[in-house]
Amino acid sequence: MNIVILAAGQGKRMHSNLPKVLHPVAGKALVSHVIDAARSLAPQSVCIVYGHGGDAVRATIDAPDLKWALQEPQLGTGHAVMQAMPHLGDAETTLVLYGDVPMIQAETLKKLAHAARNALAILTVELADPSGYGRIVRNAAGDVVRIVEQKDASADQRAIHEINTGIVALPTARLAEWLGRLSNDNAQQEYYLTDIVGMAVADGVAIRTAQPQGEWEVLGVNSKVQLAELERIAQRRIAERLMEQGVRLADPARIDVRGELVCGRDVFIDVNCVFEGKVVLDEAVEIGPSCVLKNATIGAGSRLAAFSHIEEAIVGPDGVIGPFARLRPGTELAAGVHVGNFVELKNAKVAAQSKANHLAYIGDAIIGSRVNIGAGTITCNYDGANKFKTIIEDDAFIGSDTQLVAPVTVGRGATLGAGTTLTKDAPPDALTLSRAKQLSLPGWKRPQKVKK
Ligand code: UD1
Ligand code: CA
């Protein structure tokens, strides 16, 4: 099979500098959804017809298996397919898809391609409000005789509810022949791909129709409103798939997956969480409300409390994270690590059972096991020009309000007194502290307000 994806349209109604087909649904460009559906059919060739200003499209999504045909100027859907013809293989069937109709399912396309054996197959759907679409005109016997565009339709034809989704499949040789015979003698002076239907009738080629699983599959995007509508549909489907796999969602209407979310058994996700890129939640993970996870792995039995933000990080099993924890790229927590509120970790490896429960910044650090990091601890990892490492060995205790001026090492079992500014290594098993001696002035009086 050959697949042609039409993506040359300007998308004026998006009011955006970003080409329409690059706008995202579920974290992925519209046209990438279509390409993925296309690829799942293992076609001989996939050709994308792009238009003026579409170089960004090509630059963003190019891949070795894609062919590109520039359509400039844009003279209609038939003209668009013509531009693709030199790039198509000799496969028997050609399938035409739209780059701005992202929800189309591989199963539906397989059905359509099957119907296109020695026939022209059209994906149609009955719409309560068919306005704007090409109508499927059938004869008394119920056979399709032509497609008439809204702008060319009579009042009777406009009353037809069965519409052309635009997605068609047909023998490649016929397509080439019919495209050569298209004219632009119509209301829009465009070369309509839909005119091949009349030609198929005239040439005695069978016309078959197939239907999608639901209207949602063939919804296109022309505006930000439609983009948002499709986003909700896509998210609903993702949520349903997760629940079918056994994930418990507090509310399937309040989860956003913008990438791939892989869950083990008995995962629970509370409301308003956002998952981006590839996120893995192992068995029995619990995600509290309003967490954001991007390219992260959370180990079995770990709990993330509300408002935790995890990016490019790994949480081991049985972790206790948040609320308001921030794990930045390069954070790797081993089993049973606790990270509490307003604790930020970056490029930090933390071994098992260590805890940083309150208000801390741990960057460029290697932390051993069973380490306790007190409130207000800061690794001073940056001198304004370079980054340096902090190493804290097993069983160390870091008192509150401590600054560790890297590079610096805290030895195994060491204790740092509260308020220490550590500039030299702290030896193992000893108390180290830097602190002005405390003094009290007996009889000292507070200043009094002067009377004027
Ligand atoms: C087309 C169909 C109509 C169908 C509707 C479904 C024709 C003549 N009409 O109408 O029957 O009901 O889609 O949405 O085919 N495109 C190009 N180059 C062009 C023109 C369009 O690449 O010169 C692409 C667009 O980017 C878009 C798709 O083709 O992805 C459809 O174009 P659009 O202008 O929306 O077609 P309609 O006139 O709405
Ligand atoms: Ca359209």
Tab-separated table of C-alpha atoms and ligand atoms in Angstrom:
chain	number	residue	atom	x	y	z
A	1	MET	CA	0.000	0.000	0.000
A	2	ASN	CA	1.000	3.615	-0.614
A	3	ILE	CA	-0.136	6.244	1.823
A	4	VAL	CA	-0.489	9.926	0.977
A	5	ILE	CA	-0.949	12.366	3.846
A	6	LEU	CA	-2.335	15.742	2.826
A	7	ALA	CA	-0.843	18.478	4.957
A	8	ALA	CA	-0.417	21.480	2.694
A	9	GLY	CA	-3.389	23.470	3.943
A	10	GLN	CA	-2.504	26.712	5.687
A	11	GLY	CA	-4.633	26.433	8.779
A	12	LYS	CA	-5.419	30.147	8.857
A	13	ARG	CA	-8.063	29.705	11.532
A	14	MET	CA	-5.468	28.461	14.016
A	15	HIS	CA	-4.110	32.039	14.174
A	16	SER	CA	-0.666	30.665	14.872
A	17	ASN	CA	2.879	30.814	13.574
A	18	LEU	CA	3.117	27.072	14.097
A	19	PRO	CA	1.957	25.087	11.046
A	20	LYS	CA	-1.420	23.540	11.797
A	21	VAL	CA	-0.334	19.910	11.614
A	22	LEU	CA	2.401	20.506	14.194
A	23	HIS	CA	-0.044	21.500	16.902
A	24	PRO	CA	-0.126	18.798	19.557
A	25	VAL	CA	-2.820	16.429	20.696
A	26	ALA	CA	-1.816	14.318	23.699
A	27	GLY	CA	1.698	15.709	23.425
A	28	LYS	CA	2.194	14.637	19.826
A	29	ALA	CA	1.878	16.642	16.606
A	30	LEU	CA	-1.389	16.091	14.717
A	31	VAL	CA	0.469	14.790	11.677
A	32	SER	CA	2.585	12.445	13.824
A	33	HIS	CA	-0.585	10.709	14.984
A	34	VAL	CA	-1.509	10.212	11.342
A	35	ILE	CA	2.000	8.997	10.463
A	36	ASP	CA	1.882	6.492	13.333
A	37	ALA	CA	-1.464	5.148	12.128
A	38	ALA	CA	-0.015	4.962	8.609
A	39	ARG	CA	3.116	3.120	9.770
A	40	SER	CA	1.081	0.526	11.608
A	41	LEU	CA	-0.203	-0.639	8.204
A	42	ALA	CA	3.380	-1.366	7.078
A	43	PRO	CA	2.950	0.540	3.801
A	44	GLN	CA	5.403	0.480	0.916
A	45	SER	CA	5.604	4.276	0.960
A	46	VAL	CA	4.327	7.212	2.986
A	47	CYS	CA	4.340	10.560	1.219
A	48	ILE	CA	3.491	13.800	2.960
A	49	VAL	CA	2.205	16.643	0.821
A	50	TYR	CA	3.306	19.865	2.445
A	51	GLY	CA	2.852	23.461	1.480
A	52	HIS	CA	4.252	26.904	1.636
A	53	GLY	CA	5.794	27.482	5.056
A	54	GLY	CA	5.742	23.757	5.614
A	55	ASP	CA	9.517	23.441	5.851
A	56	ALA	CA	9.055	23.522	9.615
A	57	VAL	CA	6.830	20.470	9.281
A	58	ARG	CA	9.475	18.636	7.317
A	59	ALA	CA	12.260	19.709	9.657
A	60	THR	CA	10.318	18.662	12.742
A	61	ILE	CA	9.059	15.244	11.780
A	62	ASP	CA	11.296	13.985	8.989
A	63	ALA	CA	12.289	10.336	9.149
A	64	PRO	CA	13.971	7.988	6.681
A	65	ASP	CA	10.703	6.235	5.798
A	66	LEU	CA	8.892	9.442	4.793
A	67	LYS	CA	8.762	10.998	1.355
A	68	TRP	CA	7.939	14.651	0.831
A	69	ALA	CA	6.071	16.392	-1.963
A	70	LEU	CA	5.808	20.179	-2.036
A	71	GLN	CA	2.460	21.533	-3.220
A	72	GLU	CA	2.825	25.168	-4.171
A	73	PRO	CA	0.397	26.768	-4.882
A	74	GLN	CA	-2.423	24.783	-3.279
A	75	LEU	CA	-5.062	24.097	-5.875
A	76	GLY	CA	-7.187	21.556	-4.065
A	77	THR	CA	-7.112	18.041	-2.682
A	78	GLY	CA	-6.868	16.434	-6.145
A	79	HIS	CA	-3.949	18.694	-7.020
A	80	ALA	CA	-2.329	17.784	-3.693
A	81	VAL	CA	-2.474	14.050	-4.438
A	82	MET	CA	-1.053	14.705	-7.934
A	83	GLN	CA	2.101	16.118	-6.331
A	84	ALA	CA	2.576	12.879	-4.418
A	85	MET	CA	2.242	10.548	-7.406
A	86	PRO	CA	5.929	10.597	-8.486
A	87	HIS	CA	6.912	9.584	-4.942
A	88	LEU	CA	4.592	6.591	-4.663
A	89	GLY	CA	5.680	3.012	-5.037
A	90	ASP	CA	4.077	0.533	-7.407
A	91	ALA	CA	1.829	-0.870	-4.667
A	92	GLU	CA	-1.619	-1.859	-5.806
A	93	THR	CA	-3.552	0.383	-3.432
A	94	THR	CA	-3.138	4.012	-2.418
A	95	LEU	CA	-4.690	5.379	0.750
A	96	VAL	CA	-5.228	9.117	1.190
A	97	LEU	CA	-5.201	10.542	4.733
A	98	TYR	CA	-5.413	14.067	6.122
A	99	GLY	CA	-2.630	15.443	8.310
A	100	ASP	CA	-5.168	17.349	10.407
A	101	VAL	CA	-7.396	14.339	11.183
A	102	PRO	CA	-5.281	12.768	13.922
A	103	MET	CA	-7.546	10.261	15.649
A	104	ILE	CA	-7.966	7.917	12.708
A	105	GLN	CA	-7.462	4.316	13.853
A	106	ALA	CA	-5.405	1.663	12.118
A	107	GLU	CA	-8.306	-0.821	12.336
A	108	THR	CA	-10.541	1.504	10.350
A	109	LEU	CA	-7.869	2.036	7.724
A	110	LYS	CA	-7.353	-1.706	7.346
A	111	LYS	CA	-11.072	-2.106	6.755
A	112	LEU	CA	-11.026	0.659	4.159
A	113	ALA	CA	-7.958	-0.722	2.384
A	114	HIS	CA	-9.637	-4.107	2.241
A	115	ALA	CA	-12.717	-2.551	0.638
A	116	ALA	CA	-10.474	-0.956	-1.996
A	117	ARG	CA	-9.637	-4.200	-3.794
A	118	ASN	CA	-10.564	-3.394	-7.410
A	119	ALA	CA	-12.772	-0.645	-6.054
A	120	LEU	CA	-12.811	2.923	-4.838
A	121	ALA	CA	-13.371	2.868	-1.093
A	122	ILE	CA	-14.570	5.961	0.750
A	123	LEU	CA	-14.695	6.424	4.502
A	124	THR	CA	-18.038	8.076	5.223
A	125	VAL	CA	-19.943	9.005	8.312
A	126	GLU	CA	-23.475	10.209	9.120
A	127	LEU	CA	-23.401	13.590	10.821
A	128	ALA	CA	-26.272	15.309	12.569
A	129	ASP	CA	-24.877	18.549	11.200
A	130	PRO	CA	-23.189	17.848	7.857
A	131	SER	CA	-22.589	21.488	6.945
A	132	GLY	CA	-19.250	22.259	5.341
A	133	TYR	CA	-18.566	18.697	4.218
A	134	GLY	CA	-18.805	17.012	0.846
A	135	ARG	CA	-22.046	14.980	0.670
A	136	ILE	CA	-22.274	11.371	-0.487
A	137	VAL	CA	-24.855	11.238	-3.262
A	138	ARG	CA	-26.431	7.809	-3.825
A	139	ASN	CA	-28.853	6.609	-6.487
A	140	ALA	CA	-32.194	4.875	-5.898
A	141	ALA	CA	-30.377	1.548	-5.564
A	142	GLY	CA	-28.218	3.014	-2.804
A	143	ASP	CA	-25.008	3.066	-4.856
A	144	VAL	CA	-22.675	6.034	-4.487
A	145	VAL	CA	-22.763	8.096	-7.663
A	146	ARG	CA	-20.773	11.166	-6.712
A	147	ILE	CA	-19.555	13.443	-3.949
A	148	VAL	CA	-20.782	16.986	-4.080
A	149	GLU	CA	-19.013	19.741	-2.171
A	150	GLN	CA	-21.115	21.965	0.075
A	151	LYS	CA	-20.428	24.974	-2.134
A	152	ASP	CA	-21.557	23.139	-5.271
A	153	ALA	CA	-24.513	21.347	-3.693
A	154	SER	CA	-28.207	21.879	-4.356
A	155	ALA	CA	-30.622	22.320	-1.471
A	156	ASP	CA	-31.637	18.633	-1.761
A	157	GLN	CA	-28.008	17.531	-1.681
A	158	ARG	CA	-27.264	19.714	1.321
A	159	ALA	CA	-29.962	17.800	3.176
A	160	ILE	CA	-27.858	14.601	2.905
A	161	HIS	CA	-26.299	13.636	6.229
A	162	GLU	CA	-23.771	11.097	4.969
A	163	ILE	CA	-20.529	12.967	4.400
A	164	ASN	CA	-17.132	12.371	2.859
A	165	THR	CA	-14.464	12.168	5.543
A	166	GLY	CA	-11.912	12.741	2.780
A	167	ILE	CA	-10.168	9.476	3.566
A	168	VAL	CA	-10.210	7.213	0.527
A	169	ALA	CA	-8.403	4.129	-0.750
A	170	LEU	CA	-8.223	2.969	-4.341
A	171	PRO	CA	-6.105	1.168	-6.925
A	172	THR	CA	-3.006	3.288	-7.616
A	173	ALA	CA	-3.202	2.837	-11.402
A	174	ARG	CA	-6.780	4.123	-11.471
A	175	LEU	CA	-5.857	7.031	-9.242
A	176	ALA	CA	-3.091	8.130	-11.625
A	177	GLU	CA	-5.444	7.904	-14.582
A	178	TRP	CA	-8.308	9.800	-12.935
A	179	LEU	CA	-6.096	12.550	-11.489
A	180	GLY	CA	-4.991	13.272	-15.062
A	181	ARG	CA	-8.592	13.945	-15.989
A	182	LEU	CA	-9.519	16.318	-13.126
A	183	SER	CA	-10.641	19.836	-13.934
A	184	ASN	CA	-11.175	22.840	-11.692
A	185	ASP	CA	-14.503	23.816	-13.159
A	186	ASN	CA	-16.353	24.281	-9.843
A	187	ALA	CA	-17.358	26.865	-7.264
A	188	GLN	CA	-13.868	26.991	-5.685
A	189	GLN	CA	-11.875	26.549	-8.927
A	190	GLU	CA	-9.972	23.750	-7.268
A	191	TYR	CA	-8.980	20.295	-8.414
A	192	TYR	CA	-11.257	18.204	-6.231
A	193	LEU	CA	-10.060	14.726	-5.366
A	194	THR	CA	-13.731	13.908	-4.856
A	195	ASP	CA	-14.394	14.209	-8.600
A	196	ILE	CA	-12.748	10.808	-9.058
A	197	VAL	CA	-15.969	9.306	-7.714
A	198	GLY	CA	-17.905	10.341	-10.814
A	199	MET	CA	-15.064	8.962	-12.963
A	200	ALA	CA	-15.145	5.644	-11.153
A	201	VAL	CA	-18.874	5.404	-11.863
A	202	ALA	CA	-18.317	6.232	-15.516
A	203	ASP	CA	-15.521	3.620	-15.769
A	204	GLY	CA	-17.650	0.972	-14.091
A	205	VAL	CA	-15.359	0.673	-11.049
A	206	ALA	CA	-17.169	-0.404	-7.902
A	207	ILE	CA	-17.512	2.147	-5.117
A	208	ARG	CA	-17.631	0.913	-1.565
A	209	THR	CA	-17.982	2.816	1.663
A	210	ALA	CA	-16.735	2.018	5.134
A	211	GLN	CA	-17.408	3.701	8.458
A	212	PRO	CA	-15.157	4.575	11.393
A	213	GLN	CA	-15.840	3.278	14.935
A	214	GLY	CA	-17.122	6.715	15.818
A	215	GLU	CA	-17.365	10.251	14.578
A	216	TRP	CA	-14.400	11.228	16.766
A	217	GLU	CA	-12.070	9.243	14.532
A	218	VAL	CA	-12.599	11.540	11.584
A	219	LEU	CA	-12.824	14.898	13.329
A	220	GLY	CA	-10.459	17.430	11.830
A	221	VAL	CA	-8.727	20.376	13.395
A	222	ASN	CA	-9.293	23.819	11.945
A	223	SER	CA	-9.281	25.938	15.089
A	224	LYS	CA	-8.026	26.002	18.640
A	225	VAL	CA	-11.526	25.128	19.798
A	226	GLN	CA	-11.494	21.940	17.734
A	227	LEU	CA	-7.954	21.225	18.899
A	228	ALA	CA	-9.116	21.398	22.513
A	229	GLU	CA	-12.114	19.178	21.760
A	230	LEU	CA	-9.876	16.535	20.203
A	231	GLU	CA	-7.485	16.766	23.139
A	232	ARG	CA	-10.338	15.855	25.504
A	233	ILE	CA	-11.373	12.950	23.292
A	234	ALA	CA	-7.798	11.696	23.121
A	235	GLN	CA	-7.365	12.014	26.899
A	236	ARG	CA	-10.626	10.204	27.567
A	237	ARG	CA	-9.464	7.309	25.425
A	238	ILE	CA	-6.104	7.172	27.188
A	239	ALA	CA	-7.834	7.252	30.584
A	240	GLU	CA	-10.143	4.420	29.570
A	241	ARG	CA	-7.222	2.342	28.339
A	242	LEU	CA	-5.411	2.862	31.659
A	243	MET	CA	-8.485	1.886	33.680
A	244	GLU	CA	-8.986	-1.205	31.526
A	245	GLN	CA	-5.413	-2.187	32.404
A	246	GLY	CA	-6.276	-1.875	36.098
A	247	VAL	CA	-5.156	1.640	36.940
A	248	ARG	CA	-7.455	3.444	39.380
A	249	LEU	CA	-8.069	7.041	38.393
A	250	ALA	CA	-9.735	9.386	40.854
A	251	ASP	CA	-11.377	11.058	37.850
A	252	PRO	CA	-10.805	9.968	34.252
A	253	ALA	CA	-11.721	13.487	33.137
A	254	ARG	CA	-8.851	14.971	35.119
A	255	ILE	CA	-5.686	13.323	33.872
A	256	ASP	CA	-3.444	14.459	31.035
A	257	VAL	CA	-1.053	12.070	29.362
A	258	ARG	CA	1.183	13.779	26.833
A	259	GLY	CA	3.290	10.851	25.837
A	260	GLU	CA	3.462	7.269	27.043
A	261	LEU	CA	2.359	6.251	30.518
A	262	VAL	CA	3.139	2.659	31.489
A	263	CYS	CA	1.585	1.397	34.720
A	264	GLY	CA	1.954	-1.754	36.797
A	265	ARG	CA	-0.871	-3.319	38.798
A	266	ASP	CA	-2.835	-1.381	41.395
A	267	VAL	CA	-1.536	2.037	40.506
A	268	PHE	CA	-3.637	4.929	41.778
A	269	ILE	CA	-3.586	8.395	40.226
A	270	ASP	CA	-5.374	11.267	41.904
A	271	VAL	CA	-6.819	14.257	40.038
A	272	ASN	CA	-5.065	16.824	37.843
A	273	CYS	CA	-1.809	15.012	37.203
A	274	VAL	CA	0.161	15.602	34.011
A	275	PHE	CA	2.414	12.940	32.491
A	276	GLU	CA	4.823	13.923	29.747
A	277	GLY	CA	7.254	11.923	27.659
A	278	LYS	CA	7.732	8.366	28.874
A	279	VAL	CA	6.642	7.755	32.447
A	280	VAL	CA	6.698	4.375	34.160
A	281	LEU	CA	4.779	3.757	37.382
A	282	ASP	CA	5.555	0.360	38.862
A	283	GLU	CA	3.123	-1.733	40.904
A	284	ALA	CA	1.083	-0.083	43.633
A	285	VAL	CA	2.469	3.394	43.021
A	286	GLU	CA	0.239	6.177	44.316
A	287	ILE	CA	0.330	9.599	42.718
A	288	GLY	CA	-1.277	12.389	44.714
A	289	PRO	CA	-3.227	15.263	43.196
A	290	SER	CA	-1.633	17.826	40.875
A	291	CYS	CA	1.675	16.074	40.303
A	292	VAL	CA	3.688	16.601	37.117
A	293	LEU	CA	5.926	13.788	35.885
A	294	LYS	CA	8.101	14.001	32.805
A	295	ASN	CA	10.324	11.151	31.604
A	296	ALA	CA	10.348	9.536	35.004
A	297	THR	CA	10.285	6.086	36.563
A	298	ILE	CA	8.636	5.522	39.929
A	299	GLY	CA	9.426	2.275	41.727
A	300	ALA	CA	6.912	-0.143	43.179
A	301	GLY	CA	4.993	1.007	46.223
A	302	SER	CA	6.250	4.573	46.090
A	303	ARG	CA	3.921	7.391	47.061
A	304	LEU	CA	4.041	10.882	45.615
A	305	ALA	CA	2.077	13.400	47.634
A	306	ALA	CA	0.349	16.409	46.097
A	307	PHE	CA	2.133	18.939	43.894
A	308	SER	CA	5.299	16.963	43.354
A	309	HIS	CA	7.243	17.736	40.182
A	310	ILE	CA	9.473	14.993	38.795
A	311	GLU	CA	11.520	15.390	35.626
A	312	GLU	CA	14.115	13.013	34.115
A	313	ALA	CA	14.389	11.272	37.440
A	314	ILE	CA	14.159	7.804	38.937
A	315	VAL	CA	12.455	7.069	42.229
A	316	GLY	CA	13.230	3.641	43.637
A	317	PRO	CA	10.709	1.369	45.340
A	318	ASP	CA	8.886	2.435	48.505
A	319	GLY	CA	9.826	6.076	48.157
A	320	VAL	CA	7.896	8.729	50.057
A	321	ILE	CA	7.940	11.928	48.030
A	322	GLY	CA	6.305	15.294	48.570
A	323	PRO	CA	4.094	17.154	48.960
A	324	PHE	CA	5.817	19.926	46.989
A	325	ALA	CA	8.938	17.935	46.184
A	326	ARG	CA	10.934	18.751	43.093
A	327	LEU	CA	13.156	16.120	41.498
A	328	ARG	CA	15.106	17.576	38.602
A	329	PRO	CA	17.062	15.792	35.844
A	330	GLY	CA	19.629	13.285	36.979
A	331	THR	CA	18.023	12.517	40.311
A	332	GLU	CA	18.168	8.842	41.211
A	333	LEU	CA	16.687	7.671	44.469
A	334	ALA	CA	17.246	4.122	45.741
A	335	ALA	CA	14.702	2.198	47.820
A	336	GLY	CA	12.828	3.800	50.694
A	337	VAL	CA	14.106	7.340	50.227
A	338	HIS	CA	12.011	10.163	51.702
A	339	VAL	CA	11.948	13.583	50.042
A	340	GLY	CA	9.643	16.042	51.723
A	341	ASN	CA	8.186	19.472	51.102
A	342	PHE	CA	10.199	22.154	49.343
A	343	VAL	CA	13.124	19.860	48.758
A	344	GLU	CA	14.811	20.197	45.385
A	345	LEU	CA	17.209	17.583	44.052
A	346	LYS	CA	19.221	17.849	40.854
A	347	ASN	CA	21.789	15.422	39.482
A	348	ALA	CA	21.850	13.671	42.821
A	349	LYS	CA	22.139	9.990	43.615
A	350	VAL	CA	20.652	9.044	46.942
A	351	ALA	CA	21.151	5.556	48.382
A	352	ALA	CA	18.565	3.555	50.294
A	353	GLN	CA	16.640	4.819	53.331
A	354	SER	CA	18.042	8.333	53.278
A	355	LYS	CA	15.798	11.272	54.109
A	356	ALA	CA	15.580	14.948	53.241
A	357	ASN	CA	12.225	15.885	54.625
A	358	HIS	CA	12.099	19.668	54.615
A	359	LEU	CA	13.362	22.692	52.689
A	360	ALA	CA	16.647	21.695	51.061
A	361	TYR	CA	18.631	22.008	47.851
A	362	ILE	CA	20.725	18.993	46.932
A	363	GLY	CA	22.535	19.380	43.598
A	364	ASP	CA	25.443	17.463	42.044
A	365	ALA	CA	25.607	15.171	45.025
A	366	ILE	CA	26.174	11.567	45.955
A	367	ILE	CA	24.398	10.638	49.154
A	368	GLY	CA	24.905	7.324	50.918
A	369	SER	CA	22.420	5.152	52.781
A	370	ARG	CA	20.510	6.132	55.931
A	371	VAL	CA	21.681	9.727	55.666
A	372	ASN	CA	19.520	12.349	57.365
A	373	ILE	CA	19.535	15.752	55.746
A	374	GLY	CA	18.133	18.452	58.008
A	375	ALA	CA	15.844	21.307	57.094
A	376	GLY	CA	17.493	24.163	55.282
A	377	THR	CA	20.464	22.189	54.010
A	378	ILE	CA	22.040	23.562	50.847
A	379	THR	CA	24.729	22.073	48.663
A	380	CYS	CA	26.594	25.113	47.351
A	381	ASN	CA	27.474	23.409	44.092
A	382	TYR	CA	28.098	26.442	41.906
A	383	ASP	CA	30.727	29.148	42.235
A	384	GLY	CA	29.239	31.217	39.445
A	385	ALA	CA	31.363	29.501	36.818
A	386	ASN	CA	31.722	25.798	37.605
A	387	LYS	CA	29.760	23.054	39.304
A	388	PHE	CA	31.257	20.933	42.065
A	389	LYS	CA	30.295	17.711	43.778
A	390	THR	CA	29.165	17.042	47.302
A	391	ILE	CA	29.621	13.554	48.698
A	392	ILE	CA	27.839	12.475	51.867
A	393	GLU	CA	28.702	8.982	53.030
A	394	ASP	CA	26.478	6.407	54.732
A	395	ASP	CA	24.830	7.192	58.079
A	396	ALA	CA	25.872	10.845	58.110
A	397	PHE	CA	23.623	13.349	59.882
A	398	ILE	CA	23.445	16.842	58.424
A	399	GLY	CA	22.134	19.365	60.947
A	400	SER	CA	19.617	21.982	59.911
A	401	ASP	CA	20.617	25.115	58.053
A	402	THR	CA	23.907	23.682	56.836
A	403	GLN	CA	25.751	24.846	53.732
A	404	LEU	CA	28.009	22.299	52.087
A	405	VAL	CA	30.440	24.292	49.968
A	406	ALA	CA	31.451	21.873	47.222
A	407	PRO	CA	33.659	20.176	46.443
A	408	VAL	CA	33.349	18.640	49.857
A	409	THR	CA	32.914	15.233	51.458
A	410	VAL	CA	31.136	14.282	54.647
A	411	GLY	CA	32.568	11.047	55.992
A	412	ARG	CA	30.652	7.967	57.013
A	413	GLY	CA	28.740	8.413	60.244
A	414	ALA	CA	29.736	12.090	60.551
A	415	THR	CA	27.476	14.613	62.222
A	416	LEU	CA	27.336	18.247	61.141
A	417	GLY	CA	26.068	20.677	63.733
A	418	ALA	CA	23.183	22.928	62.795
A	419	GLY	CA	24.163	26.093	60.990
A	420	THR	CA	27.498	24.750	59.786
A	421	THR	CA	29.137	26.205	56.695
A	422	LEU	CA	31.257	23.273	55.629
A	423	THR	CA	34.204	24.285	53.458
A	424	LYS	CA	36.560	21.387	54.267
A	425	ASP	CA	35.830	17.656	54.400
A	426	ALA	CA	34.141	16.439	57.566
A	427	PRO	CA	35.857	13.345	59.035
A	428	PRO	CA	33.858	10.180	59.638
A	429	ASP	CA	32.160	9.481	62.967
A	430	ALA	CA	32.941	12.951	64.368
A	431	LEU	CA	30.908	16.057	65.094
A	432	THR	CA	31.901	18.925	62.859
A	433	LEU	CA	30.459	22.361	63.267
A	434	SER	CA	31.279	25.922	62.343
A	435	ARG	CA	29.449	28.325	64.528
A	436	ALA	CA	30.213	31.531	66.386
A	437	LYS	CA	30.308	30.850	70.116
A	438	GLN	CA	27.043	31.679	71.813
A	439	LEU	CA	27.167	34.422	74.401
A	440	SER	CA	24.639	36.109	76.687
A	441	LEU	CA	24.910	39.616	78.207
A	442	PRO	CA	23.330	39.622	81.651
A	443	GLY	CA	21.543	42.864	82.554
A	444	TRP	CA	21.359	44.012	78.932
A	445	LYS	CA	18.409	46.364	78.350
A	446	ARG	CA	16.319	46.744	75.256
A	447	PRO	CA	16.389	50.204	73.677
A	448	GLN	CA	13.412	52.393	74.626
A	449	LYS	CA	11.501	54.665	72.282
A	450	VAL	CA	12.703	58.283	72.742
A	451	LYS	CA	9.902	60.694	73.769
A	452	LYS	CA	9.848	63.969	71.784
B	1	UD1	C1	-12.491	18.063	1.773
B	1	UD1	C2	-13.349	17.266	0.796
B	1	UD1	C3	-14.756	17.128	1.369
B	1	UD1	C4	-14.701	16.492	2.730
B	1	UD1	C5	-13.770	17.262	3.640
B	1	UD1	C6	-13.566	16.510	4.911
B	1	UD1	C7	-12.506	17.712	-1.427
B	1	UD1	C8	-12.694	18.486	-2.665
B	1	UD1	N1	-13.363	17.931	-0.464
B	1	UD1	O1	-13.053	19.351	1.832
B	1	UD1	O2	-15.533	16.345	0.492
B	1	UD1	O3	-15.995	16.436	3.273
B	1	UD1	O4	-12.479	17.436	3.049
B	1	UD1	O5	-12.866	17.310	5.803
B	1	UD1	O6	-11.606	16.916	-1.353
B	1	UD1	N2	-5.116	20.075	1.336
B	1	UD1	C9	-3.902	20.124	0.704
B	1	UD1	N3	-3.784	20.857	-0.440
B	1	UD1	C10	-4.812	21.543	-0.963
B	1	UD1	C11	-6.058	21.486	-0.309
B	1	UD1	C12	-6.192	20.751	0.837
B	1	UD1	O7	-2.934	19.523	1.162
B	1	UD1	O8	-4.617	22.185	-2.018
B	1	UD1	C13	-5.247	19.282	2.554
B	1	UD1	C14	-5.532	20.116	3.785
B	1	UD1	O9	-4.342	20.451	4.458
B	1	UD1	C15	-6.387	19.182	4.619
B	1	UD1	C16	-7.110	18.325	3.587
B	1	UD1	O10	-6.346	18.426	2.413
B	1	UD1	O11	-5.618	18.337	5.424
B	1	UD1	C17	-8.523	18.786	3.362
B	1	UD1	O12	-8.508	20.099	2.914
B	1	UD1	P1	-9.695	21.082	3.180
B	1	UD1	O13	-9.427	22.367	2.529
B	1	UD1	O14	-10.001	21.081	4.623
B	1	UD1	O15	-10.844	20.329	2.388
B	1	UD1	P2	-12.348	20.701	2.359
B	1	UD1	O16	-12.556	21.732	1.325
B	1	UD1	O17	-12.821	20.964	3.711
B	2	CA	CA	-11.832	20.884	5.890
